Amino acid sequence: MTNSRRSRSASAEDVAKLAGVSRASVSRVFSDQGNVARETREKILQAANELGYQVNFLAQGLNRKRSQLIGVVVARLSDPFRSSLLEGLLSEIQRKGYQALVTEVRDANELEVTIRRFTQFRVSGVVVTSGQPPADLVKECVQHNIPVVGINRHMDIPYVDFVCSDNKMAALLVAEQFVRSGCSSIAWLNYRESTWSGINRGEMFRQVMVEQGVCDEGDLLHVTADIDGYEGGRLAAHRFCAQGKTVDGVFCANAQLACGFLDGMRENGFDAPTDFHIIGFDNTPQTAQYSYRLTTIHQDVEETAKRVLSCLEARGQDPHIDQCIEEIPVKLVIRNTSPSF
Amino acid sequence: MTNSRRSRSASAEDVAKLAGVSRASVSRVFSDQGNVARETREKILQAANELGYQVNFLAQGLNRKRSQLIGVVVARLSDPFRSSLLEGLLSEIQRKGYQALVTEVRDANELEVTIRRFTQFRVSGVVVTSGQPPADLVKECVQHNIPVVGINRHMDIPYVDFVCSDNKMAALLVAEQFVRSGCSSIAWLNYRESTWSGINRGEMFRQVMVEQGVCDEGDLLHVTADIDGYEGGRLAAHRFCAQGKTVDGVFCANAQLACGFLDGMRENGFDAPTDFHIIGFDNTPQTAQYSYRLTTIHQDVEETAKRVLSCLEARGQDPHIDQCIEEIPVKLVIRNTSPSF
DNA sequence: CAAAACGCTGAACACGTGTTCATTTGTTAA
DNA sequence: TTAACAAATGAACACGTGTTCAGCGTTTTG
């Protein structure tokens, strides 16, 4: 098949020579632009096939001043929700014909150099799944016409779009569920140094509880975990029990905390749903398992990813449209820890 | 700071003009190659800083015929071990100054077009964490001097390196642990259509059990799950109990299966370690949690990632060195389901 | 002191594409 | 038959780098 012994890969020049046409026509065929006669197209395609020709994306990007790459900033993939979000983004990015440039970032400082690297690759867009995009850097992106989208966070940065699960809707669903099942003493569990979305979820929940008349102002019990994740939730439960407190219903900022809190309570002799109800955020696989059967708020990762990409493409088209803030509806998945009736 | 009103980003040409030198010297400074006088270097750096100059990686890659990208093929990130492996790879890739081009792949067909895309970006290397690299495509990579490394798999493809956890060592550790705790009736649990590494782990285990005289040839009980993951393990346990079988010790091909099997046995009234012992593969966060406290084989993700990159760089240097196959030592993490004594 | 060596610099080329512009060819309308 | 027009094509330029080569001034060497 490939009978060129050179290890160097074939260029459009080579294809043109073999097909007996000009390089411009080859380019026209592969970039699907401009007119080219049926006959010529076929000759070119056959020559390309014979030589195993593939467009050089670096040269293409250099010329177009834009690569078909999309930069994705992630953090803490050990959190199952994070990794499922990344999975959804990857899937949608590939479906749209882009390639994902993924970087893991630990502190805000790293985020800055990361985004800068993205610009050096002339990415078509940047997706920030965690952390706050530094305002001045974003301005730089806007200047280079690079769209930036943040996930699960709202901020007032001009020309930067945000896609976020509907935390107010989640709060409503949970409040209704608690009321329906007769819970009266209700707590909110969150990590001390929570993310923006964690804090927002708590704020929305407090607000709804007051609106629904379940709690008085400032009456919602806050339980704070000193470390994040499963162990944080577990230790919080232990301290909670040691202080002799009790609750009817607990709403948790994420699934890890919820699982940990439930296990912590179990270690102290309390179980759900017999002794109390508990609802978590992020419908991770673990929450569905036999040991937990946790009632949770489900975030629609696929829809989120879709909206993210449509935002990117819209702003790639016209960089100066108004800031777009999308709220993605959530679902309440009812399992054992806060059952149907 | 940036007083150029053009949205176009500054090029080396602009820097050279501002610093009053030639563009070649600018290139020399930023590629850290060749000699350049201290004084000139400082002038250039200051001008670059003033213009916010950043090297264009597309142009750089085009010229060097190699980008500082590394293609990573992943699959099923919902498996916590997979995502932790990706996390380790990302971390090491960035530490070495590369950028990760991540693609999720579902079937072998996708893998082919994916790797082809990687070559179009002139990546410095390809890491395949899942699936079997198609031989002819790999040949193409070799021809273009693109190193390919596979993880948790061995194959006899010339010029392709493999990094794999030491499954024989894992089998030995588990066998010893079972013997030490007096287990005599032992089973191996795996998914029916398991991955290469799953199959290899089972084969090594069987081999070691015979060598150690624990089982006779063909005597090791195989339990197969019809679906993968947690639910597969759980259903396998139900069927196992329904058939009235019993065991002392169970070794599982991965953590998800192990958790599922344990929960399935519990639903049938059997628990570990009182009624039987169980050991899993992949020391995922979940296995450490209160509800499981699973004894597992721990794979050293960081070390794996390090070896992967050193393989890539070695073969990038000289494409024709012998195939390198690395076995990464594993550890036995002892918890409740197969306790110390 | 002449010659050789060395450090530094700029001009010019190559990398592989997309795109513009002028030119040629083939078709339709007047 | 001619003019007008649309479709197809190739030459040439631009994108932003790395690198080679020759030239220059300065220092070392014999």
mmCIF file with all atom_site columns, C-alpha atoms (C1' of nucleotides) in Angstrom, chain A residues 22 24-25 28 35-37 40 62-63 65, chain D residues 7-17:
data_model
loop_
_atom_site.group_PDB
_atom_site.id
_atom_site.type_symbol
_atom_site.label_atom_id
_atom_site.label_alt_id
_atom_site.label_comp_id
_atom_site.label_asym_id
_atom_site.label_entity_id
_atom_site.label_seq_id
_atom_site.pdbx_PDB_ins_code
_atom_site.Cartn_x
_atom_site.Cartn_y
_atom_site.Cartn_z
_atom_site.occupancy
_atom_site.B_iso_or_equiv
_atom_site.pdbx_formal_charge
_atom_site.auth_seq_id
_atom_site.auth_comp_id
_atom_site.auth_asym_id
_atom_site.auth_atom_id
_atom_site.pdbx_PDB_model_num
ATOM 1  C CA    . SER A 1 22 ? -2.049  21.621 -7.983  1.00 0.00 ? 22 SER A CA    1
ATOM 2  C CA    . ALA A 1 24 ? -4.459  24.134 -3.911  1.00 0.00 ? 24 ALA A CA    1
ATOM 3  C CA    . SER A 1 25 ? -6.979  21.635 -5.189  1.00 0.00 ? 25 SER A CA    1
ATOM 4  C CA    . ARG A 1 28 ? -9.790  22.406 -1.271  1.00 0.00 ? 28 ARG A CA    1
ATOM 5  C CA    . ASN A 1 35 ? -15.460 24.169 -5.813  1.00 0.00 ? 35 ASN A CA    1
ATOM 6  C CA    . VAL A 1 36 ? -13.674 21.209 -7.264  1.00 0.00 ? 36 VAL A CA    1
ATOM 7  C CA    . ALA A 1 37 ? -14.744 18.992 -10.160 1.00 0.00 ? 37 ALA A CA    1
ATOM 8  C CA    . THR A 1 40 ? -10.478 15.814 -9.920  1.00 0.00 ? 40 THR A CA    1
ATOM 9  C CA    . LEU A 1 62 ? -1.182  27.672 12.245  1.00 0.00 ? 62 LEU A CA    1
ATOM 10 C CA    . ASN A 1 63 ? -2.800  28.876 9.078   1.00 0.00 ? 63 ASN A CA    1
ATOM 11 C CA    . LYS A 1 65 ? -5.038  30.733 13.652  1.00 0.00 ? 65 LYS A CA    1
ATOM 12 C "C1'" . DA  D 2 7  ? -17.167 26.837 -12.532 1.00 0.00 ? 7  DA  D "C1'" 1
ATOM 13 C "C1'" . DA  D 2 8  ? -12.659 25.086 -12.042 1.00 0.00 ? 8  DA  D "C1'" 1
ATOM 14 C "C1'" . DT  D 2 9  ? -7.818  25.561 -11.519 1.00 0.00 ? 9  DT  D "C1'" 1
ATOM 15 C "C1'" . DG  D 2 10 ? -2.938  27.015 -10.397 1.00 0.00 ? 10 DG  D "C1'" 1
ATOM 16 C "C1'" . DA  D 2 11 ? 0.547   30.557 -8.776  1.00 0.00 ? 11 DA  D "C1'" 1
ATOM 17 C "C1'" . DA  D 2 12 ? 1.706   33.019 -4.889  1.00 0.00 ? 12 DA  D "C1'" 1
ATOM 18 C "C1'" . DC  D 2 13 ? 1.421   34.655 -0.280  1.00 0.00 ? 13 DC  D "C1'" 1
ATOM 19 C "C1'" . DA  D 2 14 ? 0.849   34.279 4.819   1.00 0.00 ? 14 DA  D "C1'" 1
ATOM 20 C "C1'" . DC  D 2 15 ? 0.853   31.834 9.180   1.00 0.00 ? 15 DC  D "C1'" 1
ATOM 21 C "C1'" . DG  D 2 16 ? 5.166   31.732 13.154  1.00 0.00 ? 16 DG  D "C1'" 1
ATOM 22 C "C1'" . DT  D 2 17 ? 8.600   29.053 14.216  1.00 0.00 ? 17 DT  D "C1'" 1
#
